[in-house]
Amino acid sequence: MLTLYEFKFSAMGSPCALNLYCNSQQQFDAIALLCVEEVNRLENKYSRYRSDSLVSQINLTAGTSQSFVLDAEFSALLEYANTAFTISEGLFDITSGVLGKVWDFKSGQSPKTEEITKTLALVGWDKVTVNADNFFLPTQGMALDFGGIVKEYAADVIAALVRSHHIKYGLIDLGGDIAVVGPHLDNTPWQVAISDPQTPSKPIAMISLMSGGLASSGDYQRFITLDGQRYSHILNPKTGWPVKGLAAVSVWAPQCVMAGTIATTAMLKGEPEGLGWLDETGCQYLAVNQALNIFRSTSSSH
């Protein structure tokens, strides 16, 4: 008899949870352990917050003659990042994390224009040549930041891992980045709450999920208010300034990593361009602007 089991843990700076229908507690515990190990592996490899990660090693040697041989997974993620850069017309850029050093969201002050200009010289995925046998960042101070990809990718990887152990019903939640293994045992969808941008502890909507992945991007967790204007922590890699217009975007797509890229790109495009772009992707979405108006795709379940 299949029973729903839950395991909560912390990873990638976020509260995470596994919700799986398994034959026994023993089966669930064994799978949960494998899942946590895999999330930890990805964090240890791709986190820029870990000084011993491969990404940190690459960033540390930017502008030097040292190069790295990349494995198939790392190469595939860079290929994905390249695709995301292309379809977003340069807005989704994994070299733009350095802009975060210029903006201190606790200070209540915006950085000087010359600081932004100086840092923008270090941004630009198109400046990087990807060669798996000889990969390096060309300029000192440049850095890779997989923050907008790796947690979503991890959710998809865990869902695949779970399915490989013949689990057909379940949901993976890595800090709000969600991958659905399959619906509930009775074939009903999972109900996922979407946070109200002004009161994140309150849901502004509920999404029904049967499959695929869901990811959200928003300005409600980190922002700065200057002269009465609210600025998001999401920074435009072309201008170096925070985006304005949309407060939050949630997207559900066949893969969580795809949903995350689309949601972030829509935030970067702002309103109304971001809403038009969401419609063009054909993905299902829910977007909220600064006035708390809600915009949805024509279908609201997946």
Short mmCIF file of C-alpha atoms in Angstrom, two decimals:
data_model
loop_
_atom_site.label_atom_id
_atom_site.label_comp_id
_atom_site.label_asym_id
_atom_site.label_seq_id
_atom_site.Cartn_x
_atom_site.Cartn_y
_atom_site.Cartn_z
CA MET A 1 0.00 0.00 0.00
CA LEU A 2 1.51 3.33 -1.07
CA THR A 3 1.66 6.02 1.62
CA LEU A 4 2.63 9.69 1.34
CA TYR A 5 5.85 10.46 3.22
CA GLU A 6 7.50 13.84 3.72
CA PHE A 7 11.08 14.80 4.53
CA LYS A 8 12.19 18.39 5.18
CA PHE A 9 15.79 19.57 4.92
CA SER A 10 17.84 22.67 4.14
CA ALA A 11 20.01 23.07 1.05
CA MET A 12 21.15 25.85 -1.28
CA GLY A 13 20.20 28.41 1.36
CA SER A 14 16.55 27.33 1.27
CA PRO A 15 14.01 25.16 3.09
CA CYS A 16 13.42 22.03 0.99
CA ALA A 17 10.94 19.15 1.09
CA LEU A 18 10.42 15.76 -0.53
CA ASN A 19 6.82 14.51 -0.76
CA LEU A 20 6.72 10.98 -2.15
CA TYR A 21 4.30 8.06 -2.20
CA CYS A 22 6.33 4.98 -1.20
CA ASN A 23 5.70 1.38 -0.16
CA SER A 24 7.35 1.83 3.24
CA GLN A 25 9.17 4.26 5.50
CA GLN A 26 12.33 2.26 4.81
CA GLN A 27 11.99 2.73 1.03
CA PHE A 28 11.29 6.44 1.46
CA ASP A 29 14.26 6.97 3.84
CA ALA A 30 16.63 5.28 1.38
CA ILE A 31 15.43 7.44 -1.55
CA ALA A 32 15.41 10.62 0.56
CA LEU A 33 19.06 10.02 1.50
CA LEU A 34 20.03 9.69 -2.18
CA CYS A 35 18.13 12.89 -3.00
CA VAL A 36 19.82 14.92 -0.26
CA GLU A 37 23.24 13.60 -1.32
CA GLU A 38 22.56 14.64 -4.92
CA VAL A 39 21.41 18.15 -3.94
CA ASN A 40 24.53 18.52 -1.78
CA ARG A 41 26.71 17.36 -4.69
CA LEU A 42 25.23 20.03 -6.96
CA GLU A 43 25.58 22.72 -4.30
CA ASN A 44 29.22 21.74 -3.62
CA LYS A 45 29.99 21.95 -7.32
CA TYR A 46 28.07 25.02 -8.51
CA SER A 47 27.61 27.35 -5.53
CA ARG A 48 29.54 30.61 -5.71
CA TYR A 49 29.08 30.89 -1.93
CA ARG A 50 31.31 27.86 -1.34
CA SER A 51 35.00 28.72 -1.69
CA ASP A 52 35.85 25.12 -2.58
CA SER A 53 33.27 24.75 -5.37
CA LEU A 54 34.33 24.33 -8.99
CA VAL A 55 32.54 27.56 -9.88
CA SER A 56 34.47 29.47 -7.18
CA GLN A 57 37.76 28.01 -8.47
CA ILE A 58 36.93 29.15 -12.01
CA ASN A 59 35.90 32.61 -10.77
CA LEU A 60 39.05 32.96 -8.66
CA THR A 61 41.30 32.34 -11.66
CA ALA A 62 39.43 34.66 -14.07
CA GLY A 63 41.88 36.60 -16.23
CA THR A 64 44.78 34.20 -15.58
CA SER A 65 46.25 31.50 -17.80
CA GLN A 66 44.65 28.70 -15.77
CA SER A 67 41.94 26.77 -17.58
CA PHE A 68 39.60 23.93 -16.58
CA VAL A 69 38.44 20.72 -18.22
CA LEU A 70 34.66 20.54 -17.89
CA ASP A 71 32.63 17.35 -17.49
CA ALA A 72 29.50 16.62 -19.52
CA GLU A 73 27.12 18.04 -16.89
CA PHE A 74 28.98 21.36 -16.54
CA SER A 75 29.23 21.68 -20.33
CA ALA A 76 25.50 21.00 -20.69
CA LEU A 77 24.66 23.66 -18.09
CA LEU A 78 26.84 26.22 -19.92
CA GLU A 79 25.13 25.27 -23.18
CA TYR A 80 21.78 25.83 -21.45
CA ALA A 81 23.01 29.19 -20.10
CA ASN A 82 24.00 30.14 -23.65
CA THR A 83 20.51 29.25 -24.92
CA ALA A 84 18.92 31.27 -22.11
CA PHE A 85 21.17 34.25 -22.97
CA THR A 86 20.11 34.01 -26.62
CA ILE A 87 16.35 33.64 -26.14
CA SER A 88 16.30 36.42 -23.53
CA GLU A 89 18.25 38.72 -25.88
CA GLY A 90 21.07 38.98 -23.36
CA LEU A 91 18.94 39.62 -20.28
CA PHE A 92 19.47 36.19 -18.68
CA ASP A 93 23.23 36.31 -18.18
CA ILE A 94 25.15 34.05 -15.79
CA THR A 95 28.03 36.57 -15.66
CA SER A 96 25.81 39.32 -14.22
CA GLY A 97 26.12 38.19 -10.57
CA VAL A 98 29.03 40.62 -10.06
CA LEU A 99 26.51 43.48 -10.17
CA GLY A 100 25.21 42.25 -6.81
CA LYS A 101 28.44 43.46 -5.18
CA VAL A 102 27.69 47.03 -6.28
CA TRP A 103 24.18 47.06 -4.85
CA ASP A 104 24.01 46.88 -1.06
CA PHE A 105 20.31 46.39 -0.40
CA LYS A 106 20.76 47.02 3.33
CA SER A 107 22.40 50.41 2.88
CA GLY A 108 19.34 52.31 1.62
CA GLN A 109 21.55 53.98 -0.99
CA SER A 110 22.05 53.45 -4.68
CA PRO A 111 25.62 52.98 -5.97
CA LYS A 112 27.47 55.69 -7.87
CA THR A 113 27.06 55.62 -11.66
CA GLU A 114 30.79 55.11 -12.18
CA GLU A 115 30.72 52.02 -9.92
CA ILE A 116 27.96 50.51 -12.05
CA THR A 117 29.76 51.38 -15.31
CA LYS A 118 33.01 49.83 -14.05
CA THR A 119 31.25 46.61 -13.03
CA LEU A 120 29.27 46.39 -16.30
CA ALA A 121 32.64 45.95 -18.07
CA LEU A 122 32.85 42.55 -16.30
CA VAL A 123 29.39 41.44 -17.48
CA GLY A 124 28.65 39.72 -20.76
CA TRP A 125 28.22 36.02 -21.48
CA ASP A 126 29.10 36.80 -25.11
CA LYS A 127 32.67 37.59 -23.93
CA VAL A 128 33.16 33.96 -22.86
CA THR A 129 34.32 31.24 -25.26
CA VAL A 130 33.08 27.81 -24.21
CA ASN A 131 35.54 25.02 -24.82
CA ALA A 132 35.02 22.02 -22.53
CA ASP A 133 38.70 21.02 -22.67
CA ASN A 134 40.02 24.50 -22.00
CA PHE A 135 37.46 26.67 -20.20
CA PHE A 136 38.34 29.96 -18.52
CA LEU A 137 36.94 33.42 -17.86
CA PRO A 138 38.87 35.97 -19.96
CA THR A 139 38.90 38.97 -17.62
CA GLN A 140 39.96 39.33 -13.98
CA GLY A 141 36.86 40.06 -11.87
CA MET A 142 34.46 38.19 -14.16
CA ALA A 143 32.43 35.47 -12.45
CA LEU A 144 29.96 32.71 -13.21
CA ASP A 145 26.78 32.69 -11.13
CA PHE A 146 24.47 29.71 -11.49
CA GLY A 147 22.03 31.16 -8.93
CA GLY A 148 19.27 31.38 -11.54
CA ILE A 149 19.77 27.85 -12.84
CA VAL A 150 21.20 25.33 -10.40
CA LYS A 151 18.37 25.05 -7.84
CA GLU A 152 15.81 24.61 -10.62
CA TYR A 153 18.10 22.13 -12.38
CA ALA A 154 18.52 20.25 -9.07
CA ALA A 155 14.73 19.91 -8.73
CA ASP A 156 14.57 18.31 -12.19
CA VAL A 157 17.53 16.02 -11.43
CA ILE A 158 15.92 14.85 -8.17
CA ALA A 159 12.60 14.17 -9.92
CA ALA A 160 14.43 12.01 -12.48
CA LEU A 161 16.34 10.23 -9.71
CA VAL A 162 13.09 9.46 -7.87
CA ARG A 163 11.45 8.13 -11.05
CA SER A 164 14.45 5.87 -11.64
CA HIS A 165 13.50 4.18 -8.34
CA HIS A 166 10.01 3.48 -9.73
CA ILE A 167 8.27 6.21 -7.74
CA LYS A 168 5.37 7.55 -9.80
CA TYR A 169 3.66 9.99 -7.42
CA GLY A 170 5.36 12.86 -5.65
CA LEU A 171 6.57 16.44 -5.54
CA ILE A 172 10.05 17.92 -4.98
CA ASP A 173 10.26 21.41 -3.46
CA LEU A 174 13.66 23.09 -3.34
CA GLY A 175 12.97 26.49 -1.83
CA GLY A 176 9.93 27.10 -4.04
CA ASP A 177 11.48 25.57 -7.16
CA ILE A 178 9.22 22.62 -7.77
CA ALA A 179 9.38 19.47 -9.88
CA VAL A 180 6.39 17.13 -9.96
CA VAL A 181 7.18 13.41 -10.16
CA GLY A 182 3.48 12.65 -10.70
CA PRO A 183 0.08 13.62 -9.26
CA HIS A 184 -1.37 12.38 -5.98
CA LEU A 185 -2.14 8.67 -5.75
CA ASP A 186 -5.82 9.36 -6.56
CA ASN A 187 -4.73 11.31 -9.68
CA THR A 188 -5.62 14.71 -8.20
CA PRO A 189 -3.17 17.59 -8.68
CA TRP A 190 -0.82 19.03 -6.07
CA GLN A 191 -1.95 22.44 -4.80
CA VAL A 192 0.93 24.92 -4.66
CA ALA A 193 0.55 28.34 -3.03
CA ILE A 194 1.97 31.41 -4.80
CA SER A 195 3.19 34.09 -2.36
CA ASP A 196 1.67 37.56 -2.19
CA PRO A 197 4.57 39.88 -3.15
CA GLN A 198 3.69 42.33 -0.35
CA THR A 199 2.99 39.68 2.30
CA PRO A 200 5.07 36.62 1.31
CA SER A 201 3.65 34.49 4.12
CA LYS A 202 0.19 34.87 2.52
CA PRO A 203 -0.81 33.13 -0.72
CA ILE A 204 -2.10 35.34 -3.53
CA ALA A 205 -3.16 32.34 -5.63
CA MET A 206 -3.14 28.54 -5.74
CA ILE A 207 -1.75 26.56 -8.68
CA SER A 208 -2.80 22.98 -9.52
CA LEU A 209 0.09 20.84 -10.76
CA MET A 210 -0.10 17.37 -12.28
CA SER A 211 3.35 17.28 -13.89
CA GLY A 212 6.31 19.41 -14.97
CA GLY A 213 8.03 22.11 -12.96
CA LEU A 214 7.17 25.45 -11.38
CA ALA A 215 9.54 28.29 -10.56
CA SER A 216 9.01 31.84 -9.34
CA SER A 217 10.97 35.05 -9.58
CA GLY A 218 10.10 38.16 -7.61
CA ASP A 219 11.28 41.26 -5.79
CA TYR A 220 9.55 40.46 -2.49
CA GLN A 221 12.50 38.79 -0.74
CA ARG A 222 15.16 41.43 -1.33
CA PHE A 223 14.56 45.00 -2.43
CA ILE A 224 15.57 48.57 -1.69
CA THR A 225 13.38 51.67 -1.42
CA LEU A 226 14.94 54.94 -2.65
CA ASP A 227 12.99 58.21 -2.74
CA GLY A 228 9.75 56.26 -2.42
CA GLN A 229 10.65 53.95 -5.33
CA ARG A 230 10.92 50.22 -4.71
CA TYR A 231 13.82 48.54 -6.53
CA SER A 232 14.16 44.78 -6.98
CA HIS A 233 17.31 42.74 -6.26
CA ILE A 234 16.98 41.45 -9.84
CA LEU A 235 19.50 43.50 -11.82
CA ASN A 236 19.43 44.20 -15.55
CA PRO A 237 22.80 43.02 -16.96
CA LYS A 238 22.69 45.69 -19.67
CA THR A 239 22.10 48.72 -17.44
CA GLY A 240 23.28 47.50 -14.03
CA TRP A 241 20.05 48.83 -12.50
CA PRO A 242 17.26 46.92 -10.73
CA VAL A 243 14.24 45.97 -12.80
CA LYS A 244 10.91 47.71 -12.27
CA GLY A 245 7.35 46.86 -13.27
CA LEU A 246 6.53 43.31 -12.27
CA ALA A 247 6.61 42.27 -8.61
CA ALA A 248 6.50 38.50 -9.15
CA VAL A 249 6.25 35.91 -11.91
CA SER A 250 5.53 32.19 -11.52
CA VAL A 251 5.84 29.89 -14.53
CA TRP A 252 5.06 26.21 -14.92
CA ALA A 253 6.70 24.34 -17.79
CA PRO A 254 7.81 20.78 -18.65
CA GLN A 255 11.05 21.33 -16.67
CA CYS A 256 11.64 23.44 -13.58
CA VAL A 257 14.87 24.90 -15.01
CA MET A 258 12.97 26.13 -18.07
CA ALA A 259 10.24 27.63 -15.86
CA GLY A 260 12.88 29.48 -13.83
CA THR A 261 14.58 30.98 -16.87
CA ILE A 262 11.29 32.17 -18.34
CA ALA A 263 10.12 33.67 -15.01
CA THR A 264 13.40 35.55 -14.47
CA THR A 265 13.50 36.81 -18.06
CA ALA A 266 9.94 38.13 -17.75
CA MET A 267 10.94 39.99 -14.57
CA LEU A 268 13.96 41.46 -16.39
CA LYS A 269 11.81 42.61 -19.31
CA GLY A 270 9.39 44.37 -16.93
CA GLU A 271 5.81 45.41 -17.63
CA PRO A 272 4.26 45.36 -20.21
CA GLU A 273 7.00 43.73 -22.35
CA GLY A 274 7.44 40.85 -19.92
CA LEU A 275 3.75 39.97 -20.03
CA GLY A 276 3.74 39.95 -23.82
CA TRP A 277 6.83 37.76 -23.81
CA LEU A 278 5.22 35.30 -21.38
CA ASP A 279 2.26 34.94 -23.75
CA GLU A 280 4.65 34.30 -26.64
CA THR A 281 6.41 31.44 -24.82
CA GLY A 282 3.14 29.50 -24.63
CA CYS A 283 3.95 28.50 -21.04
CA GLN A 284 1.44 28.78 -18.25
CA TYR A 285 2.11 31.61 -15.84
CA LEU A 286 0.85 33.90 -13.12
CA ALA A 287 2.32 37.40 -12.89
CA VAL A 288 1.76 40.17 -10.37
CA ASN A 289 2.63 43.82 -10.94
CA GLN A 290 3.49 46.48 -8.34
CA ALA A 291 -0.20 47.43 -8.01
CA LEU A 292 -0.92 43.76 -7.15
CA ASN A 293 -2.89 43.21 -10.35
CA ILE A 294 -2.78 39.53 -11.30
CA PHE A 295 -2.18 38.39 -14.88
CA ARG A 296 -2.61 34.76 -15.88
CA SER A 297 -2.09 32.63 -18.95
CA THR A 298 -5.35 31.42 -20.47
CA SER A 299 -5.02 28.00 -18.78
CA SER A 300 -4.16 27.80 -15.08
CA SER A 301 -3.36 24.14 -14.52
CA HIS A 302 -0.66 21.87 -15.81
#
